[in-house]
Structures are given as C-alpha cells and as structure tokens.
Short mmCIF file of C-alpha atoms in Angstrom, two decimals:
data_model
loop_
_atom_site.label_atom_id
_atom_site.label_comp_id
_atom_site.label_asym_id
_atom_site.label_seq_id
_atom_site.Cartn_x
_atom_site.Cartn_y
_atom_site.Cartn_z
CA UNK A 1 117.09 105.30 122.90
CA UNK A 2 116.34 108.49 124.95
CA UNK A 3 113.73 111.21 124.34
CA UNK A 4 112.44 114.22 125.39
CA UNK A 5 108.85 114.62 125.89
CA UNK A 6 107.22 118.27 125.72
CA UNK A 7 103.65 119.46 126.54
CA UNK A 8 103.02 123.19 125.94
CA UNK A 9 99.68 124.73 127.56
CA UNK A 10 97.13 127.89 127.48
CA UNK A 11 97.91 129.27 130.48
CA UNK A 12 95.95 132.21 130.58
CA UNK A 13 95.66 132.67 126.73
CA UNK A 14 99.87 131.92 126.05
CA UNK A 15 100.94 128.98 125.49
CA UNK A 16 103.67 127.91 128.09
CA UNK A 17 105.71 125.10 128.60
CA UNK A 18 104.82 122.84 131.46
CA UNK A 19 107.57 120.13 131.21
CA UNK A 20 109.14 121.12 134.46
CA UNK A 21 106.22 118.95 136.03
CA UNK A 22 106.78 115.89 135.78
CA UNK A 23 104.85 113.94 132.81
CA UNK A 24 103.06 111.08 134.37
CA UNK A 25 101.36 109.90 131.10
CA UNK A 26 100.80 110.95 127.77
CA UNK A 27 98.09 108.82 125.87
CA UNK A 28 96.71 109.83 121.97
CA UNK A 29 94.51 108.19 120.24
CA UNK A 30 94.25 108.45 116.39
CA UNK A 31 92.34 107.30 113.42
CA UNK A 32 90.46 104.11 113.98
CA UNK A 33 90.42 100.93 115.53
CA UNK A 34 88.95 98.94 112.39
CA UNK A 35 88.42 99.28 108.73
CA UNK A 36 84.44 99.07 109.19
CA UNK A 37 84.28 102.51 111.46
CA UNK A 38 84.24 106.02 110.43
CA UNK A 39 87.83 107.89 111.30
CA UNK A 40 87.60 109.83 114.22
CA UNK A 41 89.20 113.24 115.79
CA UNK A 42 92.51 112.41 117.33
CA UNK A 43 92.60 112.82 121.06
CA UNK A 44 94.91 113.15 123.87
CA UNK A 45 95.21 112.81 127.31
CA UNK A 46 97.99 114.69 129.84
CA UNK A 47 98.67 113.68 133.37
CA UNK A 48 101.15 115.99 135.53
CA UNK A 49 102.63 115.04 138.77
CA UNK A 50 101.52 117.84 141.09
CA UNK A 51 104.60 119.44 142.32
CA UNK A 52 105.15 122.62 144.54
CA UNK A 53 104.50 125.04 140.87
CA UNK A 54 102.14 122.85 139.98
CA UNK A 55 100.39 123.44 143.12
CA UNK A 56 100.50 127.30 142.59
CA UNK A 57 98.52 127.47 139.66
CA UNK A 58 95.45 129.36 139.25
CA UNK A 59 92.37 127.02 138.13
CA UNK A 60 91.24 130.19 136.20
CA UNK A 61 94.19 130.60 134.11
CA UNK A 62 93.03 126.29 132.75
CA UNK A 63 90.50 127.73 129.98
CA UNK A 64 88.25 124.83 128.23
CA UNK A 65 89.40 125.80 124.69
CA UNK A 66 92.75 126.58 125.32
CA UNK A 67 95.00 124.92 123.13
CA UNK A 68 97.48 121.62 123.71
CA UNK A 69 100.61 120.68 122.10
CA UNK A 70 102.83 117.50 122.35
CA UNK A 71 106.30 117.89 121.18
CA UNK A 72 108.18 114.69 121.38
CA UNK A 73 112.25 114.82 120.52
CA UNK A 74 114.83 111.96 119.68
CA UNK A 75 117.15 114.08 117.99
CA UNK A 76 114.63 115.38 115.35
CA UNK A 77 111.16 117.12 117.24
CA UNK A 78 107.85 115.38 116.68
CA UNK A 79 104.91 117.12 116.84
CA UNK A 80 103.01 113.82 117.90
CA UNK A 81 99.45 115.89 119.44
CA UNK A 82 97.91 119.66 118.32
CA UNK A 83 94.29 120.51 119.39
CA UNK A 84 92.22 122.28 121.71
CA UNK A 85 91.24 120.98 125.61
CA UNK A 86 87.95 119.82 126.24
CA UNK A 87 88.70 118.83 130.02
CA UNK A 88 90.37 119.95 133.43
CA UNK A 89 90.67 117.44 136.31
CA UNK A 90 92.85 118.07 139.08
CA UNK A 91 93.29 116.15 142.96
CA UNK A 92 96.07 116.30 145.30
CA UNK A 93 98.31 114.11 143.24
CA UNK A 94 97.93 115.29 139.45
CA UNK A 95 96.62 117.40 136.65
CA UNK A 96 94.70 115.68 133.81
CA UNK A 97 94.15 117.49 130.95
CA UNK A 98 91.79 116.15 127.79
CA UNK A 99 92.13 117.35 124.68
CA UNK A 100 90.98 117.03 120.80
CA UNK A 101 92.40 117.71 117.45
CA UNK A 102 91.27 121.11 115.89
CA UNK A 103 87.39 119.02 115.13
CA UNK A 104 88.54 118.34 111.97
CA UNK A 105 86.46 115.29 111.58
CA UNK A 106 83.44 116.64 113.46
CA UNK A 107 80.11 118.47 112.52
CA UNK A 108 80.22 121.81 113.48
CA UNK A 109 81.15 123.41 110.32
CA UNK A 110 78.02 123.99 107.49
CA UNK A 111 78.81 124.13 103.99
CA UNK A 112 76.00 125.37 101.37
CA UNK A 113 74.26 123.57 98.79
CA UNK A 114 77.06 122.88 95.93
CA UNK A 115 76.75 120.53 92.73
CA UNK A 116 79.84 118.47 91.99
CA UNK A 117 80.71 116.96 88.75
CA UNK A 118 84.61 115.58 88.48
CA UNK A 119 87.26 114.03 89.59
CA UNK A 120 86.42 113.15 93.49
CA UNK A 121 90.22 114.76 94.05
CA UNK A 122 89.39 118.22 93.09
CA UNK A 123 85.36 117.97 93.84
CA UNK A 124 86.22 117.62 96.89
CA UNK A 125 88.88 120.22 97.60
CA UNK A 126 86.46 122.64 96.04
CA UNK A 127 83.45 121.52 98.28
CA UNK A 128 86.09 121.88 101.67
CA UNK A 129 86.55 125.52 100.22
CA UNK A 130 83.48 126.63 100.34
CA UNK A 131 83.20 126.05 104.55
CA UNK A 132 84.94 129.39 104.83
CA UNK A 133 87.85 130.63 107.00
CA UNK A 134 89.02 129.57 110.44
CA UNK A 135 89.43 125.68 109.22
CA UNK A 136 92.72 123.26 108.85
CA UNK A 137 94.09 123.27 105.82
CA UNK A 138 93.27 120.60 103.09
CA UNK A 139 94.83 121.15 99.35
CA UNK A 140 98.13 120.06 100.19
CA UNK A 141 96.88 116.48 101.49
CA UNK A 142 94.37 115.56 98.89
CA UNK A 143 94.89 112.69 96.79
CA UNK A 144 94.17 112.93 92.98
CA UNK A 145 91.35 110.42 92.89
CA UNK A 146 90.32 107.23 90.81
CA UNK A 147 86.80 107.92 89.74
CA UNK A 148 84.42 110.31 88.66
CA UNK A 149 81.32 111.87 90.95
CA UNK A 150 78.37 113.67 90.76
CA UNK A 151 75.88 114.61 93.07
CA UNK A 152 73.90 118.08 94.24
CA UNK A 153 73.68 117.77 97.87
CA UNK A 154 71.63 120.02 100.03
CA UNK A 155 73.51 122.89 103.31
CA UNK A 156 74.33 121.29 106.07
CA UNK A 157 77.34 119.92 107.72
CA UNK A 158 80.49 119.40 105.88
CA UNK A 159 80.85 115.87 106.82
CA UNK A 160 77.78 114.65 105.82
CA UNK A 161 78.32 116.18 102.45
CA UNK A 162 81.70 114.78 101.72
CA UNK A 163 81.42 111.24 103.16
CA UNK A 164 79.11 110.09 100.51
CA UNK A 165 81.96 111.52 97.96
CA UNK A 166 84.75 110.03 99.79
CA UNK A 167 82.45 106.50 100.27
CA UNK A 168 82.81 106.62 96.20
CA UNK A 169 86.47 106.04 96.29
CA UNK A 170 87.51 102.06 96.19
CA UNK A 171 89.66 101.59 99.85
CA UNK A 172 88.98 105.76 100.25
CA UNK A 173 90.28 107.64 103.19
CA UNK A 174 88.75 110.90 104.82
CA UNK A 175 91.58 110.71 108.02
CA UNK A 176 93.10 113.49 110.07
CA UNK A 177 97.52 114.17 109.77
CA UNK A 178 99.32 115.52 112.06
CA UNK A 179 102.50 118.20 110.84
CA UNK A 180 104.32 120.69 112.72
CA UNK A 181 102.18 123.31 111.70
CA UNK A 182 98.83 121.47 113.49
CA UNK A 183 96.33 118.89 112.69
CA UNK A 184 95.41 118.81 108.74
CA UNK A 185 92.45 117.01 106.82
CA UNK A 186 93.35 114.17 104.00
CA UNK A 187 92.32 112.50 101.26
CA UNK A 188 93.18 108.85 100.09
CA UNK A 189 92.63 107.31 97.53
CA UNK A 190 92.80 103.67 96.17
CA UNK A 191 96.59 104.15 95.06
CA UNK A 192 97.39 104.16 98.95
CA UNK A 193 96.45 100.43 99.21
CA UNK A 194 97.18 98.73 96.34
CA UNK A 195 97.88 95.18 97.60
CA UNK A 196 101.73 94.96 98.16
CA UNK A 197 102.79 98.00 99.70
CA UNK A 198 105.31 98.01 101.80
CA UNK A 199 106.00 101.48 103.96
CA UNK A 200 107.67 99.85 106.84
CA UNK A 201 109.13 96.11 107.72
CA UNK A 202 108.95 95.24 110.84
CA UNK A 203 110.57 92.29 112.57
CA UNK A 204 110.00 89.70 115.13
CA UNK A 205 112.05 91.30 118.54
CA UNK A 206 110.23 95.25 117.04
CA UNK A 207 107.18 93.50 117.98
CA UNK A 208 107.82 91.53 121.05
CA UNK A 209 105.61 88.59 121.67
CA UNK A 210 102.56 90.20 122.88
CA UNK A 211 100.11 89.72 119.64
CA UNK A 212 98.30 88.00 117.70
CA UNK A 213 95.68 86.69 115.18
CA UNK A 214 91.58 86.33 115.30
CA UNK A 215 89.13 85.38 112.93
CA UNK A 216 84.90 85.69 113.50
CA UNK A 217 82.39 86.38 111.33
CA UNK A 218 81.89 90.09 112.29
CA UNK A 219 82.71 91.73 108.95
CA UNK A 220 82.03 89.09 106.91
CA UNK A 221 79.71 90.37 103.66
CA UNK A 222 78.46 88.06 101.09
CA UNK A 223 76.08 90.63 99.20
CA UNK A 224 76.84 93.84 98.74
CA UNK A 225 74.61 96.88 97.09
CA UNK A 226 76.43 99.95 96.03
CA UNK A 227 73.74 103.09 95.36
CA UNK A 228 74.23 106.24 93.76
CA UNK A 229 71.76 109.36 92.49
CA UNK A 230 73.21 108.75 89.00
CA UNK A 231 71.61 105.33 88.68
CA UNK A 232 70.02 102.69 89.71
CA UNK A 233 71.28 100.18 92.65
CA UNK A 234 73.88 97.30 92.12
CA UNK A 235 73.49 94.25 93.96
CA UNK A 236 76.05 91.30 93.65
CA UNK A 237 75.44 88.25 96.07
CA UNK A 238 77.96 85.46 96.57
CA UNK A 239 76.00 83.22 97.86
CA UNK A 240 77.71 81.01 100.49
CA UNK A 241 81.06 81.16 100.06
CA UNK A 242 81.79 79.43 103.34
CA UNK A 243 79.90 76.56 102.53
CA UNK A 244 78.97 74.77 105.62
CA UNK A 245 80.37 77.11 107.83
CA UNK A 246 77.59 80.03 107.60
CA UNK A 247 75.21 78.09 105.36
CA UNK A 248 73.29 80.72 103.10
CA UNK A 249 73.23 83.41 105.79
CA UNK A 250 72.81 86.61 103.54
CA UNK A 251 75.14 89.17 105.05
CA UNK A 252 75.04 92.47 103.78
CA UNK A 253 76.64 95.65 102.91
CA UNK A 254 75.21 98.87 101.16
CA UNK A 255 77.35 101.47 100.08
CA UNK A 256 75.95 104.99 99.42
CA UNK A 257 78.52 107.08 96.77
CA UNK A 258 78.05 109.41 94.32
CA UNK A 259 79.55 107.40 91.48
CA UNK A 260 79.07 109.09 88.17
CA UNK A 261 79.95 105.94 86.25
CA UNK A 262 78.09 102.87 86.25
CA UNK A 263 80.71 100.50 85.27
CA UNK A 264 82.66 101.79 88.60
CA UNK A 265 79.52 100.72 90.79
CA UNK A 266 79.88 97.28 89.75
CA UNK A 267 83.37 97.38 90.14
CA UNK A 268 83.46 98.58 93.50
CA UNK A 269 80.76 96.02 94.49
CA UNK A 270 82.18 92.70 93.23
CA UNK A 271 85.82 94.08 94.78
CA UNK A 272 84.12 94.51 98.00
CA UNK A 273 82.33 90.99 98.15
CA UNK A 274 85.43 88.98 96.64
CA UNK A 275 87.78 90.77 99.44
CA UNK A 276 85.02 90.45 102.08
CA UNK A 277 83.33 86.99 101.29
CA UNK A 278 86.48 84.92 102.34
CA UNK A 279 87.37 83.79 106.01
CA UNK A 280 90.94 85.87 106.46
CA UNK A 281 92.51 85.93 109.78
CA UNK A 282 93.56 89.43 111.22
CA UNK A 283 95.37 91.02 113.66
CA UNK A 284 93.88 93.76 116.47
CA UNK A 285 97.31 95.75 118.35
CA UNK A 286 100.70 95.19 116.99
CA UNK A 287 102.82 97.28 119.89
CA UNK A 288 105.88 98.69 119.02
CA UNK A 289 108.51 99.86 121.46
CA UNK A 290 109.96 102.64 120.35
CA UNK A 291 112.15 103.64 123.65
CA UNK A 292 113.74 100.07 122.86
CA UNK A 293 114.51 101.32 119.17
CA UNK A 294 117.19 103.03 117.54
CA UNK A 295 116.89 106.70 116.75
CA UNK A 296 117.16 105.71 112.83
CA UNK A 297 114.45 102.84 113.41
CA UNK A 298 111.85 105.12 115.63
CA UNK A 299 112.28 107.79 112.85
CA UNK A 300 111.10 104.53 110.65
CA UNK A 301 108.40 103.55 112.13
CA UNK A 302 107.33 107.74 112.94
CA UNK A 303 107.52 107.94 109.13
CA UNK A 304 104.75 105.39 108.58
CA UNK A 305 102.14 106.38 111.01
CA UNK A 306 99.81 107.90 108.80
CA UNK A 307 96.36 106.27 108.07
CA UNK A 308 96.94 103.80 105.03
CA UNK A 309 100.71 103.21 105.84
CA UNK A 310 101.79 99.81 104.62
CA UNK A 311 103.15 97.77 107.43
CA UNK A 312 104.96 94.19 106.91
CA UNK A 313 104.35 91.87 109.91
CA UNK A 314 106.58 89.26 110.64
CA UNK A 315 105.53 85.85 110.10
CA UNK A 316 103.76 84.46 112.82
CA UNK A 317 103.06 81.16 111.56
CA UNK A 318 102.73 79.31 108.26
CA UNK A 319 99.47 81.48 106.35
CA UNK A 320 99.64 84.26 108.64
CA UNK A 321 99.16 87.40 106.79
CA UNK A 322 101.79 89.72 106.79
CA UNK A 323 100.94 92.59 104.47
CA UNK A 324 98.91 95.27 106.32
CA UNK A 325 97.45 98.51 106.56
CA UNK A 326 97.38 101.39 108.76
CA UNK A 327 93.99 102.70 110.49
CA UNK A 328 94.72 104.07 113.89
CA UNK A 329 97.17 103.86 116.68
CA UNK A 330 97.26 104.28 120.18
CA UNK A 331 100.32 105.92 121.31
CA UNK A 332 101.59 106.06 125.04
CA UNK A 333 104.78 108.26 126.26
CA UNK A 334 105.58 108.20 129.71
CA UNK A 335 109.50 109.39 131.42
CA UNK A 336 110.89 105.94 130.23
CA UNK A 337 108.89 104.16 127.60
CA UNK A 338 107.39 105.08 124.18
CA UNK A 339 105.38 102.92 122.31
CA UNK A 340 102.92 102.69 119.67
CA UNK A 341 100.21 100.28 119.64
CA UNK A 342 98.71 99.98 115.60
CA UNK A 343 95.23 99.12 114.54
CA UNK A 344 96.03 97.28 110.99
CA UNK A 345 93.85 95.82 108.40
CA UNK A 346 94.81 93.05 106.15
CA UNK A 347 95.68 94.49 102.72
CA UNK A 348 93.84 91.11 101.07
CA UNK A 349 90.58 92.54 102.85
CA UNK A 350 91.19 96.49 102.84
CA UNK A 351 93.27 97.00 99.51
CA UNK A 352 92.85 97.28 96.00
CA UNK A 353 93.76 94.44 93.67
CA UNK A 354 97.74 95.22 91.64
CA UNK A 355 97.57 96.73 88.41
CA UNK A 356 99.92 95.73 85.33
CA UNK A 357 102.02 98.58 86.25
CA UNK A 358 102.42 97.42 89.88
CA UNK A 359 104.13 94.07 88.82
CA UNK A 360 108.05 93.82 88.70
CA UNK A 361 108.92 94.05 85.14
CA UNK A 362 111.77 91.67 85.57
CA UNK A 363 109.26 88.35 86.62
CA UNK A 364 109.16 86.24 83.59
CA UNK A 365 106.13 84.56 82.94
CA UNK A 366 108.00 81.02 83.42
CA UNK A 367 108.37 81.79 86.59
CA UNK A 368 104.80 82.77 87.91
CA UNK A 369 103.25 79.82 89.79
CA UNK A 370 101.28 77.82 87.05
CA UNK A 371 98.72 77.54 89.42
CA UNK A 372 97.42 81.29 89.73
CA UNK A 373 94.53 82.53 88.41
CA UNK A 374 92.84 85.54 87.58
CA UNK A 375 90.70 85.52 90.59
CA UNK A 376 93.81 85.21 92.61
CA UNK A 377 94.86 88.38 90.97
CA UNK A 378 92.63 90.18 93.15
CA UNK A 379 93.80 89.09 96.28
CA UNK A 380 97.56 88.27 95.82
CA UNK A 381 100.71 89.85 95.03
CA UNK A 382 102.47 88.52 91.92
CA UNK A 383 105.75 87.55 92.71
CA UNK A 384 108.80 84.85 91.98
#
C-alpha cells in the first residue's frame, strides 16, 4: 500500500522539511539484537539524493546537535525516528545524515546518592526524578513492578544506578518508545512476557521465505548466581542437562539486583536456569514487508513494535517455536519499500512461566494432556 515518507531537519536552528529531495534511504535501528545485550539508543540514518536545492545548501546551516525527525504516513502519521544528529557527510551524489535518540539510554546524566526501599515501579520513577530537568519523560511508561528492592547506591550516572534495579525484575525491560511527542524511557516488567502472549499473528506470505531457525550453545547457562546487598548469594547449578552433548561444562550466569526478598532471589535463579538450561531453537530477523501490506495490517504490525511485543510466528516446521518476543528491529524505508526486520526471543527462553489467572477458565481438567507436569508449567502454555 502507498506511503509517504517525511524527514524534517535543523536547518539553521528551525526545523524544515527536506522531503522535496529525494529520500534515498532511511535506516533505524532500535532496541536490541538479542535478549543477552543491554538495550541501546535508537539510531537513524538519512540519505538525500543531491538535487539542484540540495546543492545550494550552506554546510554551516548542518549543526551537529541539530535535531532529526522521521514522519512516516499511510493514512495515519508515524512518528517512526526523533533525536538529535551526531553526523554530516556529504559528496557529489548525496547527503547522509546520522542521528540518535534524545541519549536516553546513555551516561551523560548524574543522579545523587538516593536510598530506595519499594516497589521497583515507583523506586524507580522516583530515582529518574531526581536527574533534574531537560530529560524525556518517564512516569507515563513505567510498569507497576513484581518485586520489592532495596539498595543505597552512591552519585554517578543514572544508568548505572537503575540497571541493577531494573536487573531485579524477572524478564525486566529498561527500553526506549518512540510517540509523537519524541523518544520516551520505559519500564517492563514480568507481566509483559508471561508465556502466551500474543500482540500480533503473523502469517506465512507476511513473512516471505527469507528466515529461519539456529541453535548453538552461546547462551546456554546451567548455573546461575543471583546477588544482592540485602543478602547473601544464591547459586543453583543444573548440572548437565544436555547430557552428552556439553558433558559437565559449568556455564554460568550472575545476576546483580537489588532484591529485597530472599525468596525472590531463588526464584529468579531457578527460572533463569530451567528456561536457559534446555537446547531451544531460535530465530535471528523475521522481515516484514510492510509496502506489500494492507493499511489495516501495517497499522498491525506498527502497533506491536515496542520492546516486549508478543509476536506469533508461523509454523515453520513440526517443533518450531512460534511464540516470541520483541527486542529490537531494524527498519528500512526507501521511495517504494518499507519493511521491518525484528530481533525476537523465544518466549520459552525470555518469558515468565503462566499464572492461575493466565489460564482459560473454560479448559476442563479432562481435557489437559495427562501427560503434563508441573515442570512443564514453566515452559508451556496450558491449552486444549
């Protein structure tokens, strides 16, 4: 289906719109590419065919700072990019322009020493509050929270601070969101990816035939130590769980939180070696083309682009997985073609286990397989 792509640019300090030129490339890159990475700043890249106006313009008037918006339009406008440029190229043919989101998942901002005690929800809302002005907004986006935290942490930069808080969430989320009115800060917690989510179904011809499904030992963990200042460490260690496949190979994880509650230490820890102790194949890029989508199905898929989005893959092949989440996407817009290219996680791997609440109240327990267990509870969706 058609769109309209629009870039708007500081042009000596006002923002103008450069769409006359014509829009070579558009390329943004958001969240992350894997579950086992911190989230990173989204960023963007512009490339302009240099036409006769094009050619006219004063190199003085392209200030490093200056801001960068990408406006895309399908009959509703997307703000798909908002940030600041970092870099200026230009040659005989084009204009490339770099950008980043407003640094809202970098350094530069120092928060003073602060004690938290609370729900991580509101600790941390009242920890980004105490940056100062001048700083995305955050309240609006912040998820209530599942556990308790304490901790007294020392000045320095705000996201050293709040990671260890956010690392205390089961399946938490510290990821950047894009609105109209610029890029925001969020906070997820576990009720984001409770195994069986579904935010968006895709099928077989929405993903063409250009993907597919991997399995190494990269991220495999079969001990895994969860610390916190409130007490002492928690070690569990499922010892090989692959059998002949890795032998006893100790592969470990440590996870540094502020956890104010023992019993959710060892919770957090034997979740994290039951999901990560099995061999589960996973996907890397799932593309989706949305210039070859209906306006109702691209403002589908737009809908579920935020980090910890619940995608449904088709089935590739008998004990594929098919139940994923959101980390990142790579998104390309050129004068013809749109697409989206997702980094997804396999909700078995990167989700939290259903709760009683979760389950369909009209499955009968006649009609749950007889062969489920409570272990499998952790890793599978109850269903008829």
């Amino acid at each position: 289906m058609s769109f309209t792509t629009t870039v708007y640019l500081d042009l000596a300090n006002v923002l103008t719109d450069v769409s006359g030129e014509t829009i070579a490339n558009v390329q943004i890159t958001y969240g992350r590419r894997n579950p086992y990475s911190e989230f990173q700043a989204t960023m963007c890249t512009v490339s302009l065919v240099r036409s006769a106006t094009l050619s006219t313009v004063n190199l003085a008037d392209l200030a490093i700072g200056g801001d960068l918006v990408v406006d895309v339009d399908n009959g509703t406008t997307y703000r798909r990019f908002d940030g600041i440029v970092t870099d200026y190229s230009v040659d005989y043919r084009t204009l490339n322009i770099v950008a980043t989101s407003r640094r809202c998942l970098n350094t530069q901002w120092e928060m003073p020493a602060v004690s938290v005690d609370g729900v991580i929800g509101a600790e941390l809302f009242s920890e980004y509050s105490l940056i100062g002005t001048g700083v995305p907004a955050f309240g609006a986006f912040v998820d209530t929270g599942t556990v308790d935290v304490k901790i007294t942490s020392n000045a320095g930069p705000w996201i050293s601070q709040v990671r260890q808080i956010v690392n205390s969430e089961p399946s938490g989320t510290l990821h950047e969101k894009i609105v109209t009115t610029g890029t925001q800060i969020a906070f997820g917690d576990a009720n984001r990816r409770r195994y069986g989510l579904i935010d968006l179904t895709l099928t077989a011809d929405e993903v063409g035939l250009d993907w597919g499904l991997a399995i190494d030992d990269s991220q495999w963990v079969n001990q895994v130590t969860v610390t916190s200042p409130n007490h002492a460490d928690y070690t569990v260690d499922n010892s090989d769980p692959l059998g002949t496949n890795f032998g006893v190979q100790i592969k470990p994880l440590t996870v540094d939180t502020a956890l104010k509650d023992y019993d959710d230490m060892v919770s957090m820890a034997d979740q994290l070696v039951f999901n990560r102790a099995r061999s589960l194949w996973a996907g890397d890029t799932i593309t989706v083309p949305l210039h070859a989508l209906s306006t109702a199905r691209q403002d589908d898929v737009l809908a579920a682009t935020e980090v910890s989005s619940a995608w449904q893959l088709p089935t590739l092949t008998p004990g594929a997985p098919t139940l994923t989440f959101l980390e990142g996407y790579r998104e390309r817009i050129t004068r013809s073609e749109w697409t989206i290219s997702a980094y997804l996680s396999d909700q078995r791997v990167t989700g939290q286990p259903e709760r009683w609440q979760d389950v369909d109240p009209a499955i009968a327990w006649q009609d749950v397989d007889a062969a489920l267990t409570w272990a499998d509870l952790r890793g599978t969706e109850v269903y008829t």
